[in-house]
Coordinates of C-alpha atoms and ligand atoms in Angstrom, one line a residue:
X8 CA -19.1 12.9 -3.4
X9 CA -16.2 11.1 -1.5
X10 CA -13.5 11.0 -4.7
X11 CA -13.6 15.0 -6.4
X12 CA -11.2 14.6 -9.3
X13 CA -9.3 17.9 -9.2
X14 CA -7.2 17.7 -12.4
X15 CA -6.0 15.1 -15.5
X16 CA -2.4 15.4 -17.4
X17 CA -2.8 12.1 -20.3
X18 CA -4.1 9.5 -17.4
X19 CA -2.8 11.0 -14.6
X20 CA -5.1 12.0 -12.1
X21 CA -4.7 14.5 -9.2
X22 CA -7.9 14.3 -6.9
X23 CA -9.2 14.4 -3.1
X24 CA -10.6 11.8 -1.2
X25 CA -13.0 12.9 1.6
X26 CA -13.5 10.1 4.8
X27 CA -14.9 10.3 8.3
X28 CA -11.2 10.1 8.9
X29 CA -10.3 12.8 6.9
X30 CA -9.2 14.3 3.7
X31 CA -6.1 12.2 1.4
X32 CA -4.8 14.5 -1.2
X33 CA -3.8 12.0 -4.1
X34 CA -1.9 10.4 -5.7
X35 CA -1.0 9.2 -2.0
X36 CA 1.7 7.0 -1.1
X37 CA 0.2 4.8 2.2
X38 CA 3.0 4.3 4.5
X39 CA 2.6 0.4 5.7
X40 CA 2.6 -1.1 9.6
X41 CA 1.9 -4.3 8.6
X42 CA 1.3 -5.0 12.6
X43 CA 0.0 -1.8 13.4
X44 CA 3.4 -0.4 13.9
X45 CA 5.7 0.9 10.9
X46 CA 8.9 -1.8 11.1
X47 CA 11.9 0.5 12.2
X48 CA 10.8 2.3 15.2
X49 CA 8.6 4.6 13.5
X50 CA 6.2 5.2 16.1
X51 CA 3.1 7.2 15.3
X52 CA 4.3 11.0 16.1
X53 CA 6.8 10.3 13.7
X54 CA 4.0 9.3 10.9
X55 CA 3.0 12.8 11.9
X56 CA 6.3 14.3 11.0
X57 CA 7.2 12.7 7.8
X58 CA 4.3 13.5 5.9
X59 CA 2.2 10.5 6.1
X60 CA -1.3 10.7 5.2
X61 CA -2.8 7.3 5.6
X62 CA -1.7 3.6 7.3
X63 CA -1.6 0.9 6.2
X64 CA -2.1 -2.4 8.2
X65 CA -2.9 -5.8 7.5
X66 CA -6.3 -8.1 8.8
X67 CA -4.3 -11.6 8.6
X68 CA -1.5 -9.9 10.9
X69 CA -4.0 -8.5 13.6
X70 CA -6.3 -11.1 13.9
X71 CA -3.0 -13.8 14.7
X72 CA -1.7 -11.8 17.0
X73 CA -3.1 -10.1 19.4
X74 CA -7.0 -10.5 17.7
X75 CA -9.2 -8.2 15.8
X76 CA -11.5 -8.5 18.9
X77 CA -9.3 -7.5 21.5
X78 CA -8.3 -4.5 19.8
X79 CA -12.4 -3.8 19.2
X80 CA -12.9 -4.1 22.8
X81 CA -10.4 -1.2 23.3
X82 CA -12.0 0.8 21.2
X83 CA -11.1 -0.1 17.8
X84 CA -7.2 0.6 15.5
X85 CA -7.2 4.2 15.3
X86 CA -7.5 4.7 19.2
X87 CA -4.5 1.6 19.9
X88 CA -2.1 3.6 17.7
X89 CA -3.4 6.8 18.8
X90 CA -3.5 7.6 14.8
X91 CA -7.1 9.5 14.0
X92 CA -6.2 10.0 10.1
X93 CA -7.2 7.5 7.7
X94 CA -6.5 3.3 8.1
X95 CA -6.6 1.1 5.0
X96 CA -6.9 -2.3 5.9
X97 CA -5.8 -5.2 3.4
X98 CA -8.4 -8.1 3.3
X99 CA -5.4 -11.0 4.4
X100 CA -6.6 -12.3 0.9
X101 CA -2.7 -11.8 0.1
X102 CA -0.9 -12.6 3.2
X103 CA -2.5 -15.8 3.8
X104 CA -1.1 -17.2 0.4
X105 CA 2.0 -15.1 0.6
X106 CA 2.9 -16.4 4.4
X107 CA 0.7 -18.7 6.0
X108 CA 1.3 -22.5 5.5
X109 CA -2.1 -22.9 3.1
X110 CA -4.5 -24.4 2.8
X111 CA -7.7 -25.5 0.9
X112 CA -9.0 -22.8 -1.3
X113 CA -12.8 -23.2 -1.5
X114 CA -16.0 -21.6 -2.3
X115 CA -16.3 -20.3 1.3
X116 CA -13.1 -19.4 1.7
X117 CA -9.3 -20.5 2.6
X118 CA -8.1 -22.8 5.4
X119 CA -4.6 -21.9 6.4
X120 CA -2.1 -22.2 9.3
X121 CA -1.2 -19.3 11.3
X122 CA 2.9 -18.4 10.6
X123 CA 2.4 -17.9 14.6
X124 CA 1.8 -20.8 16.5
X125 CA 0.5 -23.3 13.2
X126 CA -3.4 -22.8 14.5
X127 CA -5.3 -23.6 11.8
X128 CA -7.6 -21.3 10.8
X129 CA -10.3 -20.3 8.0
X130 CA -11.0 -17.0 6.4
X131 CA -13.5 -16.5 3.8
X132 CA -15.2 -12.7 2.9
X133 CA -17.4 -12.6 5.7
X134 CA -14.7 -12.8 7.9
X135 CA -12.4 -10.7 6.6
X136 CA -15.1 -7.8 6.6
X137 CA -15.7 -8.6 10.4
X138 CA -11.7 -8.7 11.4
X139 CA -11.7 -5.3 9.6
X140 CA -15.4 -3.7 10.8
X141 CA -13.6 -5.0 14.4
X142 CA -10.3 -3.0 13.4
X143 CA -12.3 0.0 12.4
X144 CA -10.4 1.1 9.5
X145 CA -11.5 3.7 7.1
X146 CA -10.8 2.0 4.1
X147 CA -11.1 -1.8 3.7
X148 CA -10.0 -3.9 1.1
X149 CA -12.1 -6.6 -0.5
X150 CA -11.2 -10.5 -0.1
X151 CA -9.5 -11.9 -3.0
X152 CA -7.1 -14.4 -4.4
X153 CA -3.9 -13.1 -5.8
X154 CA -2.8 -16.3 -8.5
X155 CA 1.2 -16.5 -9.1
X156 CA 2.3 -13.7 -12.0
X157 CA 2.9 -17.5 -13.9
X158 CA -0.3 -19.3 -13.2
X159 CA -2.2 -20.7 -16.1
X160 CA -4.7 -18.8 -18.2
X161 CA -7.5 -21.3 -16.9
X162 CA -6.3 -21.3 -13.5
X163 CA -7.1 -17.8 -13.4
X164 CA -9.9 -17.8 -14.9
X165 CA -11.4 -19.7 -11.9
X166 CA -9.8 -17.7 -9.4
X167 CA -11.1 -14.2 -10.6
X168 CA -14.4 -15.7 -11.2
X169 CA -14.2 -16.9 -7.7
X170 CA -12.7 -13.5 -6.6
X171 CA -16.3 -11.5 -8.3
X172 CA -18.2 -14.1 -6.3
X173 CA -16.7 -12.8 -3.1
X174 CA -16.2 -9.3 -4.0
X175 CA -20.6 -9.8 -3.7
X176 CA -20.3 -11.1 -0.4
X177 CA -17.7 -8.7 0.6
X178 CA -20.3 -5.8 0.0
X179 CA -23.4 -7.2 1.4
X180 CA -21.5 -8.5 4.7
X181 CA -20.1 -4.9 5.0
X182 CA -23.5 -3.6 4.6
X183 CA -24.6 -5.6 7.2
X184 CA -21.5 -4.8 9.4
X185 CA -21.9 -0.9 9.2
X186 CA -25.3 -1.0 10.4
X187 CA -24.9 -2.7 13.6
X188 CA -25.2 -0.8 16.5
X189 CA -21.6 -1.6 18.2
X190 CA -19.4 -1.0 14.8
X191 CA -16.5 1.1 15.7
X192 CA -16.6 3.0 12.1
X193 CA -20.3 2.9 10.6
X194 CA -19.1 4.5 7.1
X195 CA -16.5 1.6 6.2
X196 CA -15.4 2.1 2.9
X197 CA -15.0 -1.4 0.7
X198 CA -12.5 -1.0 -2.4
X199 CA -13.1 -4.0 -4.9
X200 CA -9.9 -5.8 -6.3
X201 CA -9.0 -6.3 -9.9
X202 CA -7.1 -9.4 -10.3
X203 CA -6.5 -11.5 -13.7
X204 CA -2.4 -11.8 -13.4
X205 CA -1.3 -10.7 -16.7
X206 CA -3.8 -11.5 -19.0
X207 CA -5.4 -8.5 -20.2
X208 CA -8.1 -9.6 -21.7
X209 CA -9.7 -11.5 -18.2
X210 CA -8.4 -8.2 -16.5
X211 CA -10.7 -6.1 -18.5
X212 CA -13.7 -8.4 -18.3
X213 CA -13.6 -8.2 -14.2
X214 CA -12.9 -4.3 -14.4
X215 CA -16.4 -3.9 -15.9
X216 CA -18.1 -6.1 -13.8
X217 CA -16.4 -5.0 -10.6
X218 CA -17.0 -1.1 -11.7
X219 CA -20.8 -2.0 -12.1
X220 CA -21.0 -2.5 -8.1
X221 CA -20.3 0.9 -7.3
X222 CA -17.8 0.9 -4.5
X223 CA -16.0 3.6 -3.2
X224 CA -12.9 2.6 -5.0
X225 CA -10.6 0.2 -6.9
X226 CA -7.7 -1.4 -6.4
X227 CA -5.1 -3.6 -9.4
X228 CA -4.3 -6.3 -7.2
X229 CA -2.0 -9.5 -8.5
X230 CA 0.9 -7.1 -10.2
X231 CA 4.6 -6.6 -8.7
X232 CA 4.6 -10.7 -7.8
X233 CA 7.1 -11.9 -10.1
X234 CA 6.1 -10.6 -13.7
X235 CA 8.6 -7.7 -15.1
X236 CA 8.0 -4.0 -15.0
X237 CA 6.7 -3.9 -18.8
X238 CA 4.1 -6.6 -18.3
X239 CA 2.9 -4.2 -15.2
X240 CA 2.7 -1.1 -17.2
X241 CA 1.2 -3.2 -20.3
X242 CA -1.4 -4.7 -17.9
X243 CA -2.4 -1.0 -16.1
X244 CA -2.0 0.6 -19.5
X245 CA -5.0 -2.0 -20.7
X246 CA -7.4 -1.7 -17.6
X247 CA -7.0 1.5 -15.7
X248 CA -9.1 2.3 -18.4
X249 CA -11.7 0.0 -17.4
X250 CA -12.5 1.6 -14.1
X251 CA -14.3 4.8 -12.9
X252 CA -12.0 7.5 -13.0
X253 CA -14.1 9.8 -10.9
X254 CA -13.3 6.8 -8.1
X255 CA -9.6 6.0 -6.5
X256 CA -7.5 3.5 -8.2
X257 CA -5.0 1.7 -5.9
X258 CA -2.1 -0.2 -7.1
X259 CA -1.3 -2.6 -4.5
X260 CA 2.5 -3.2 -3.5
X261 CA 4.0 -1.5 -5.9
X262 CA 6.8 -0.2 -6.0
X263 CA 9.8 1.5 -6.7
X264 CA 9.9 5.2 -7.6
X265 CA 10.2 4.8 -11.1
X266 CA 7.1 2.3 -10.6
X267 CA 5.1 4.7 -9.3
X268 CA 5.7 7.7 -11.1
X269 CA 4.9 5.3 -14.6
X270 CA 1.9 3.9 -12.8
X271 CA 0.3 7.5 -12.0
X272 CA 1.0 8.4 -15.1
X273 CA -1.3 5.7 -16.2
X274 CA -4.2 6.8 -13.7
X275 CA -3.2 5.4 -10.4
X276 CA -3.7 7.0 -7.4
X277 CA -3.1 5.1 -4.3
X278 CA 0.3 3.5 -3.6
X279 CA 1.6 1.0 -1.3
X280 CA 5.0 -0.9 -0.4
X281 CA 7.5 -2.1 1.9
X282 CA 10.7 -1.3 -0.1
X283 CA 10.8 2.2 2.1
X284 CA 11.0 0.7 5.5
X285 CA 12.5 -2.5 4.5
X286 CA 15.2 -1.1 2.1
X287 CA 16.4 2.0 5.3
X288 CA 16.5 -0.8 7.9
X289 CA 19.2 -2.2 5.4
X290 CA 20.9 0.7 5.3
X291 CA 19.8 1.7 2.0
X292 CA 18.4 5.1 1.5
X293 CA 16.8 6.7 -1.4
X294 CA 18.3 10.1 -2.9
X295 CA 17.7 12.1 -5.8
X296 CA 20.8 10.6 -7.4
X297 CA 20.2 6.9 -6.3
X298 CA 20.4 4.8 -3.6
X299 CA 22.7 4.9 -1.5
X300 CA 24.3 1.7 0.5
X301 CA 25.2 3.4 3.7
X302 CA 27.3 0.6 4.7
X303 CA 29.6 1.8 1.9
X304 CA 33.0 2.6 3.2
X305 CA 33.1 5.8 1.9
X306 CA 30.6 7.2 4.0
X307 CA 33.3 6.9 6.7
X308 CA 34.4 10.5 6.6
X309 CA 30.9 11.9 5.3
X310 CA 29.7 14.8 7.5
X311 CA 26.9 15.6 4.8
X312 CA 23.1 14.6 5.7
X313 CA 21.7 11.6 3.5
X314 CA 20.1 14.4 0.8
X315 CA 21.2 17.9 1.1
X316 CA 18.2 19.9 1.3
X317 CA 16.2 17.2 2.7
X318 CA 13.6 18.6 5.2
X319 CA 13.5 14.7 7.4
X320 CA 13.9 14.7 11.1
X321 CA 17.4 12.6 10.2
X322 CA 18.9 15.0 7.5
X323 CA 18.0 17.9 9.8
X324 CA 20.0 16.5 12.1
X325 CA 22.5 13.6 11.1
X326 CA 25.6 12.9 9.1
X327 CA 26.2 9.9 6.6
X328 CA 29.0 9.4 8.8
X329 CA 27.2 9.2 12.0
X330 CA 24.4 7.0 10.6
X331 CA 26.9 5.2 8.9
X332 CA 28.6 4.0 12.5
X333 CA 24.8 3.5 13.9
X334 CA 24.0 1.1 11.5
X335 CA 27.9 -0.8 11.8
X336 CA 27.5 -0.6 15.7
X337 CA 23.9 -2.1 14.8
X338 CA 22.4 0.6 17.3
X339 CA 18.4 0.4 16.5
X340 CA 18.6 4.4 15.7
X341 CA 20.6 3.7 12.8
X342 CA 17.6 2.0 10.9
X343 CA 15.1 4.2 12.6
X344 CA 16.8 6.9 11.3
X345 CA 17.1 5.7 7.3
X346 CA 13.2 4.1 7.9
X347 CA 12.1 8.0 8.5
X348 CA 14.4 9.4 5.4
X349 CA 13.2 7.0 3.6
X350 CA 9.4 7.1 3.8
X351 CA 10.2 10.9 3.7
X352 CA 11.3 10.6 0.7
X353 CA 8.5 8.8 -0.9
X354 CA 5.5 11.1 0.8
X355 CA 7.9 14.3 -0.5
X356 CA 7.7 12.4 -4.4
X357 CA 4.0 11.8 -3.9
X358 CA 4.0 15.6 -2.9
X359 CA 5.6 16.8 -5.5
X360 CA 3.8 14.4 -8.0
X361 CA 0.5 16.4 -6.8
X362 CA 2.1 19.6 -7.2
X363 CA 3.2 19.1 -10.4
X364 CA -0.4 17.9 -11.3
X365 CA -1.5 21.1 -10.2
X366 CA 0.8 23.3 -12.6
X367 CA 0.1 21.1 -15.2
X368 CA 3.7 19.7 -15.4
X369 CA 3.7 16.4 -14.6
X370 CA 4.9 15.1 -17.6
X371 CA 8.2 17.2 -17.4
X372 CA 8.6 16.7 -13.6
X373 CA 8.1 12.8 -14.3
X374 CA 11.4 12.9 -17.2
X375 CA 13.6 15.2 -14.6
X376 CA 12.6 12.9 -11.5
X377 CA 13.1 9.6 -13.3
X378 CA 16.7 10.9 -15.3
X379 CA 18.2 12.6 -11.8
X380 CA 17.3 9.3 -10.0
X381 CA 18.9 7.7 -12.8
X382 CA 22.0 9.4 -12.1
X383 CA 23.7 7.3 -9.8
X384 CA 25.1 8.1 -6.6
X385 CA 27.0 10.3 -5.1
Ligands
PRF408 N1 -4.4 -8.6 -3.1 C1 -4.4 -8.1 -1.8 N2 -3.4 -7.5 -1.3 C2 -2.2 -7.3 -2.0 C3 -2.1 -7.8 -3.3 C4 -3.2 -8.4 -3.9 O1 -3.2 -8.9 -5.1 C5 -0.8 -7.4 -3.7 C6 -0.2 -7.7 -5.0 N3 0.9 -6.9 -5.3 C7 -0.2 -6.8 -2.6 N4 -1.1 -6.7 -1.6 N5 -5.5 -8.3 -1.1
ZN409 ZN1 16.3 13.0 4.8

């Protein structure tokens, strides 16, 4: 049994996820290096110290630069970071059509130009899977087609169709993969995609079919890219449902704090984004009164840490103030320093997410959390 359930509240799950990488205590949030490093200076050791449980890095981005193969030949992702706890990989299904210059989507696969150096280059499953088996990750994510939030419904009714067809050759190629003699990490795990953009009904029908191939776990791809907040939580109200709830459920990209306290209270368990690490090396930081814009002239004179109370290696040691004149001065520390209270911050909400799980308080913890937040700043 990889995915032991441990406890519901409503939908909300709190479980444990065993890999050959090690044990993720969920719901997780997975702290992403997009490039196998965490934007920001955030260097592993420091993944170590802020509570990260598993990384998250991207096929498309590896196998431009630098090369999936290469980083095989020295022995595989987890070894080049010097990281040994868990790796998801995502597929590049959603960075090819989010970056690259595309492309010809067809049967086989997409034809895109790298955002590098304009090579052009195809991707289909198969090689996705090999680009990740070559990685090593512990988890990787299936090949899919994320359609715009505003496509048309027949548009995506192709696409997802397209997307099961794929998901079948993502499993048997990984298969294949993880019994070859060379393969870095022999117990891959493939999580299948749920895509369908908002309409619920196509949703549903892919959940079922997707759940019938019995991966490891599921993600809700295709939600956070352009439609609002309510058609998110109507579409994971309609089809978390729809798949296994003794497996992970991963919402991909999302989201905000609020997002992801609604979305594990609708059965979500793994979490992904960028708004930590992006939003800190913008000199926004996340409190539990709001964000703050550190930027803000009155932070001039402000010898208190970012949070009071908050156990990160910046509020331990920093001022507002002093941050503050890092980040004017445009000294590299400064956004290292809001990058690490930031994804702090998240991995401490996931924390206390679990432990109020645990006590059987989640739904209070969820109304305090979301109304403090609320609050404004400070
Ligand atoms: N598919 C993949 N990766 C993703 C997404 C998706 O739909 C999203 C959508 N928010 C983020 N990352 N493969
Ligand atoms: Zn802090």
């Amino acid at each position: 049994m990889k995915y032991e359930l441990l406890k519901t509240e409503g939908r909300a799950k709190r479980g444990r996820f065993h890999t050959v990488h090690g044990v993720i205590e969920t719901p997780v949030f997975m702290n992403v290096g997009t490039v196998a490093a965490i934007k920001g200076a955030v260097s592993t050791d420091d993944l170590r110290e802020i509570k990260c449980q598993v990384e998250l890095s991207n096929t498309y981005h590896l196998h431009v630069r630098t090369g999936d193969k290469l980083i095989k030949e020295l022995g595989g992702l987890h070894k080049f970071m010097n990281w040994d706890r868990p790796i998801l990989t995502d597929s590049g299904g959603f960075q090819v059509f989010s970056l690259a210059g595309i492309r010809k989507i067809k049967e086989e696969g997409v034809t895109f130009n790298s955002h590098i150096d304009g090579r052009k280059i195809f991707m289909g499953p198969e090689e996705s899977m090999q680009i990740q088996s070559n990685l090593g990750s512990t988890i990787a994510m299936a090949f899919d087609e994320c359609p715009p939030a505003l496509a048309e419904r027949k548009y995506v009714e192709d696409s997802v169709a397209r997307t099961t067809r794929w998901l079948y050759r993502c499993k048997e190629e990984m298969a294949r993969l993880n019994s070859l003699e060379k393969t870095i990490n022999k117990e891959q795990l493939l999580f299948g995609i749920n895509q369908g953009a908002v309409f619920n009904d196509i949703r549903i029908e892919h959940a079922k079919i997707i759940s019938e191939l019995d991966l490891p776990g599921y993600a809700v791809g295709g939600l956070a890219v352009g439609e609002s907040h309510e058609q998110m939580y109507d579409v994971l109200d309609h089809v978390v449902p729809y798949l296994p709830q003794n497996k992970p459920t991963y919402l991909m990209g999302v989201g905000t704090p609020a997002n992801i306290l609604e979305a594990v209270d609708r059965g979500v368990d793994f979490f992904d984004c960028v708004y930590p690490s992006r939003n800190g090396r913008h000199g926004h930081v996340y409190t539990n009164h709001g964000k703050l814009n550190l930027f803000n002239q009155k932070f001039e004179k402000d010898m208190r840490p970012i949070e009071e109370g908050c156990g990160c290696p910046t509020c331990r040691s920093y001022s507002r103030a002093y941050v503050r004149h890092l980040l004017k001065a445009k000294e590299m520390l400064g956004m290292r320093l809001c990058v690490l209270h930031n994804l702090y911050f998240y991995n401490t909400m996931m924390e206390e997410i679990r432990d109020a799980l645990d006590a059987g308080e989640f739904a209070a913890y969820k109304k305090r959390k979301l109304d403090s937040m609320a609050q404004g700043q400070d």
